[in-house]
Structure formats: C-alpha cells, structure tokens
C-alpha cells in the first residue's frame, strides 16, 4: 500500500559543476590535523603550558638566584621556608629552592634524554626487525621477549650497580633498557605498513632497504612512535627518582628530585617541607607529562584511543 | 594444550638462562672485588679469601660452578655477612615480602575492578570523572612519595597507624595502600576501557534485545569477556608490586626481601644481588607462565599453537 506523493512538493536541484568540485575545508596535513585536535584538548594544552613553564624556570631560574646548589652554610641549616629561602634550607644550609630547580633540571634532562635514546635505538631495532621479517625478526624479537620478561627497573638497578652512580651512567643504563617497548611498537607498525602499495612502488623505483625504512616506513608510523616516546619521559623520570631513592642516582652535591626526596626522608619527622617541595614538583611534572601524553595520543592516533 | 605449555616452559627456561648469564657477567664486570675495603687487607688474607669463594678460578669455572649450584637451588654464600648464605637471606626476607605483596595484589584487584566497572557503567557522569581523576593521580604519584605522605599524615600526625617495627595487621595498612596505589589505578583504567569495548559488541545488544535484565547482561555476559585484558595485566602487576617493595620496605622499615636487596646494593654484596635477581626472575617467569596458560584456558579464541 503506497501513498502517492504530489510531485509538486519536490524541487529540482540545480547542479553546478564548479560548485561540486569546490573543497569546503582547507586541506590539512596529518600534523596540522593532529595539532588542530590537540588544541581542542584543554587538559593537554594546560599540561603543555605547565611543562614549558617548568622547563623555562628550571633552565633560567638558577641564574637569578644568589644561591647555588652546592655552597654549604652550616649555621643556617634546616631553616623553614621564608622570604630569604623560599623552600627553606637543608641540613647543610643549602637553599632548597635552588636545589629544587637543579633537581627539576636533572629530572627533565633524564626524562627527555631517555626518550631520545629510546626513540633512536627502538626505531632502528624495531624497523630492521619488522621490515626484514623471517628469521631476522624471529631472533631479534626473541631477544626482546627475554628483556621484556624482567622489569626495567630491575635491569636499570643492575646496570647502575655495575656502572656506579652518576648522571652519565643513568643515561647509559636507561638507554640500554628502555628501547624494548619502542622496538615492539615500531615492529608492529612496520609489519602492517610494509605490505602496502607505496612500499612496493618505492621498491620498484629502486629505493634501497635503508631508504624505504627511514624515508617511507618510519615517517608513516611517526604517530605511535612519538606517543610512545612521550610516555617514556615520565616513566624515565620516575625510574631516576626511584634509583636516587635507593641510593643509585646522581652523585652529591648534585641532586635530582629523587635525591632530594631521599635526603628529606631522614628528617621528615621534623622538617616535612624538605620532602614536600621536591615530591610536589615531581608529582606535578609526572602528571603534566602523562596528561600531555594522553592528549597527544588522542590527537595523533585516534585509533589507539581507549 | 600440553604442547603449548611445554613450549612456554622451554622458552621460560631459556629466558631464565639468558637472564642468569647476563646478570652473572654483569656482576663480575664490576671493577673492584668484594674484598676491596677502605682498610687495606694484607695480600695473603685477600688471596685466602678469594680462594675460599673460588674467586681465583677462571670466570668460566665460576660460571659453571654457579649454574651447578643453581640446579640444586643453592645460591651460594653472601659476601657481606660471614656465614650466611643467600638462600638464608631469601628465606627470612621473602615470606614477609610475599605476604605484603600478596595483600597488595588482592587489595588492588578488589578495589580496581569495582572502580573500573562503576566508571564504565556511569560513563561521562561524575562517578566516572571521579574514578578517572583518582586513577590519573594514582598513576602519576610515585609510590615512594605516596608512602612518605601516608606515613607522615596517618602515622605521625594523626597517629592512627604505627610508624615503627613490623608485625601486627595495623602495620600492613599504609604499606599496602602505597604499594597498591598505582596498580589499582591501572586496573580500574583497564577494566573501564575493556568493559566499554565489550558493551558495544553485538552479542550484548542481542542479550539486551532478548529482554535480559541489565544487571545480568553486565555481570554475566559482558564482564566475563571484559576481564580477559585485565588478566594479562597480572604479570606486570606482580612485577610492579615486586619492584615497588624495594622502596616501600625501605620507607616502612619492613624486614622483607626488597629491603635486603636494596641493602645488598648499598653494601655491594654481589652474590646477594646476583642471587636475589635470579630469584626474582624465576618468580616473574613462573608467574608470567601461569598467567599465559590461564589466559589460554579462559579465552579459547587464542590459538595455542602460535
């Protein structure tokens, strides 16, 4: 049973050939699109601003202070926060505000440095493994599996025991142990991408394997790679703080946030502020990196979103 | 099934062998022997001590000797404590750590799962926002910061919980919370995202269409599948609690293996470091093995042959 519809109700649509082909929205590249999405994420942008501020203050702040991180002033030890010493002083009379700035600097350097090391080693290792496949992949991934079955913290502890404490050694230890997760991500990306036509086209044009990996495959999997690297920063900062806390961190008189926390543990019953400030800085930094990383993931790789 | 289990056991044993070998080599790479003390020991005494611990033999001999001992579950003597073996150290420390860790694991599951479920069921509402906010905090606050904060507020200021010694159930409360903090957060996040994933699937719509009450749909149909990804987190969970115990036991002065391990690092007691690492690796590999098998049993979709 169908009702008849009056044909006068309809109005023919005029078709303008020019109009159809007009592109309404501006053409956005992948990165522009990601930036557009990221900008809409308030939490991520606030985190980014906090991080940038932290970096600026940590890098330039100490220049404007009359104190430094190493000069002792035994007479003025364990002072409570005041106008003179914003965060108070420690047992040896060192200004804790400046020590906190230096600590933030070291923690940031460790985090970002570890992320870079993870990036380079992981991308190369995972790229080779995923691209070549077969036995190469099998062997390389077996090694990764073995490394993966023991927690990173345990490794880093062992390596630090061998190398001895110190900033340089923390970088080496983190570099040796952090790339494993990245290698897995990159390998997965390579396996998915290498079947696609543009790789075949590149090969048909005579591109070398190295060129295909570095120029075609890696740029196309940059989204997940950057997200993984960003997430490595807070994790590395945490690991460094953890190491410092069990006495394997940077050597005195230098101090990272973890060292400051560890030093304060001894006196926390009377001078709680000595613990509070570095702990708070550490938490804010970790929170900002995590939230920014979450936002970055949502912006760069909507599929990964959960 | 049997095939799969045998395969996993073999790869587990290989993993262990690699870890043991690497750790052994690392421990013997350390410059300076265990008997290099501040006070110079006469050469004769040093030689005699080295002979006693077989340190004068070539490295491959020591390695073979160590493996032979391992087969008999003998981790050798401690370098630091005269007359104590690593086995004894583990025997006294591990039960304490295992108890604490076990309670922490159960606590994080009992808390994390309901939180995740509530959050998923109330997606977008205040309950969800609250849980996710707490989870973000839980992930970003390092365990040692949480631990010292708890100790200061509830132990020292409010006096609700003891800050010294170890033994009564009250002693467990703060360390368990500190240890379970970030695992709880991760579990609730995981449960939430996994449940949200499952709820959108067709078979849930079918169940609802059949008129099954919502409670049964969620708790009987959806949850079963939603918990599978959470199960895979059990391995990392145990690893997290294990490494977390290093700092938590130090802060709360709990006489567990974690504290012993950290002390052996400070004392440069190499055989204890080596032995404890081997012990931890065995523990983790066995746990991962059990989780993998459990995973395959629970989810028949996972092909056992691959």
PDB file of N, CA, C and O in Angstrom, chain B residues 114 117-118 121 195 213-224:
ATOM      1  N   UNK B 114      36.001  -3.051  40.853  1.00  0.00           N
ATOM      2  CA  UNK B 114      34.730  -2.336  41.030  1.00  0.00           C
ATOM      3  C   UNK B 114      34.808  -0.892  40.549  1.00  0.00           C
ATOM      4  O   UNK B 114      33.862  -0.411  39.903  1.00  0.00           O
ATOM      5  N   UNK B 117      34.490  -0.891  36.844  1.00  0.00           N
ATOM      6  CA  UNK B 117      33.133  -1.243  36.403  1.00  0.00           C
ATOM      7  C   UNK B 117      32.185  -0.057  36.597  1.00  0.00           C
ATOM      8  O   UNK B 117      31.448   0.329  35.684  1.00  0.00           O
ATOM      9  N   UNK B 118      32.254   0.546  37.791  1.00  0.00           N
ATOM     10  CA  UNK B 118      31.397   1.709  38.073  1.00  0.00           C
ATOM     11  C   UNK B 118      31.656   2.801  37.041  1.00  0.00           C
ATOM     12  O   UNK B 118      30.737   3.369  36.450  1.00  0.00           O
ATOM     13  N   UNK B 121      30.163   1.901  33.678  1.00  0.00           N
ATOM     14  CA  UNK B 121      28.698   1.925  33.657  1.00  0.00           C
ATOM     15  C   UNK B 121      28.161   3.342  33.734  1.00  0.00           C
ATOM     16  O   UNK B 121      27.085   3.635  33.226  1.00  0.00           O
ATOM     17  N   UNK B 195      35.643  -2.919  29.447  1.00  0.00           N
ATOM     18  CA  UNK B 195      34.191  -3.105  29.575  1.00  0.00           C
ATOM     19  C   UNK B 195      33.437  -2.242  28.557  1.00  0.00           C
ATOM     20  O   UNK B 195      32.477  -2.684  27.945  1.00  0.00           O
ATOM     21  N   UNK B 213      17.609  -8.817  32.007  1.00  0.00           N
ATOM     22  CA  UNK B 213      17.832  -7.634  32.862  1.00  0.00           C
ATOM     23  C   UNK B 213      19.250  -7.104  32.726  1.00  0.00           C
ATOM     24  O   UNK B 213      20.213  -7.874  32.583  1.00  0.00           O
ATOM     25  N   UNK B 214      19.364  -5.789  32.794  1.00  0.00           N
ATOM     26  CA  UNK B 214      20.640  -5.116  32.569  1.00  0.00           C
ATOM     27  C   UNK B 214      21.745  -5.660  33.494  1.00  0.00           C
ATOM     28  O   UNK B 214      22.891  -5.838  33.088  1.00  0.00           O
ATOM     29  N   UNK B 215      21.385  -5.931  34.739  1.00  0.00           N
ATOM     30  CA  UNK B 215      22.377  -6.422  35.702  1.00  0.00           C
ATOM     31  C   UNK B 215      23.015  -7.707  35.208  1.00  0.00           C
ATOM     32  O   UNK B 215      24.232  -7.885  35.268  1.00  0.00           O
ATOM     33  N   UNK B 216      22.167  -8.619  34.709  1.00  0.00           N
ATOM     34  CA  UNK B 216      22.691  -9.905  34.248  1.00  0.00           C
ATOM     35  C   UNK B 216      23.512  -9.712  32.975  1.00  0.00           C
ATOM     36  O   UNK B 216      24.544 -10.345  32.781  1.00  0.00           O
ATOM     37  N   UNK B 217      23.038  -8.804  32.116  1.00  0.00           N
ATOM     38  CA  UNK B 217      23.790  -8.539  30.877  1.00  0.00           C
ATOM     39  C   UNK B 217      25.211  -8.111  31.225  1.00  0.00           C
ATOM     40  O   UNK B 217      26.190  -8.612  30.669  1.00  0.00           O
ATOM     41  N   UNK B 218      25.312  -7.178  32.175  1.00  0.00           N
ATOM     42  CA  UNK B 218      26.639  -6.663  32.524  1.00  0.00           C
ATOM     43  C   UNK B 218      27.461  -7.716  33.265  1.00  0.00           C
ATOM     44  O   UNK B 218      28.566  -8.073  32.853  1.00  0.00           O
ATOM     45  N   UNK B 219      26.886  -8.231  34.348  1.00  0.00           N
ATOM     46  CA  UNK B 219      27.723  -9.066  35.220  1.00  0.00           C
ATOM     47  C   UNK B 219      27.925 -10.472  34.696  1.00  0.00           C
ATOM     48  O   UNK B 219      28.901 -11.123  35.029  1.00  0.00           O
ATOM     49  N   UNK B 220      27.004 -10.963  33.870  1.00  0.00           N
ATOM     50  CA  UNK B 220      27.167 -12.326  33.400  1.00  0.00           C
ATOM     51  C   UNK B 220      27.746 -12.360  31.982  1.00  0.00           C
ATOM     52  O   UNK B 220      28.637 -13.142  31.692  1.00  0.00           O
ATOM     53  N   UNK B 221      27.232 -11.490  31.129  1.00  0.00           N
ATOM     54  CA  UNK B 221      27.646 -11.566  29.728  1.00  0.00           C
ATOM     55  C   UNK B 221      28.875 -10.705  29.437  1.00  0.00           C
ATOM     56  O   UNK B 221      29.836 -11.181  28.852  1.00  0.00           O
ATOM     57  N   UNK B 222      28.802  -9.453  29.845  1.00  0.00           N
ATOM     58  CA  UNK B 222      29.860  -8.515  29.438  1.00  0.00           C
ATOM     59  C   UNK B 222      31.143  -8.714  30.239  1.00  0.00           C
ATOM     60  O   UNK B 222      32.238  -8.776  29.691  1.00  0.00           O
ATOM     61  N   UNK B 223      30.989  -8.846  31.541  1.00  0.00           N
ATOM     62  CA  UNK B 223      32.160  -8.826  32.410  1.00  0.00           C
ATOM     63  C   UNK B 223      33.125  -9.965  32.117  1.00  0.00           C
ATOM     64  O   UNK B 223      34.334  -9.804  32.171  1.00  0.00           O
ATOM     65  N   UNK B 224      32.545 -11.118  31.782  1.00  0.00           N
ATOM     66  CA  UNK B 224      33.383 -12.293  31.515  1.00  0.00           C
ATOM     67  C   UNK B 224      34.432 -11.980  30.456  1.00  0.00           C
ATOM     68  O   UNK B 224      35.603 -12.301  30.614  1.00  0.00           O
TER      69      UNK B 224
END
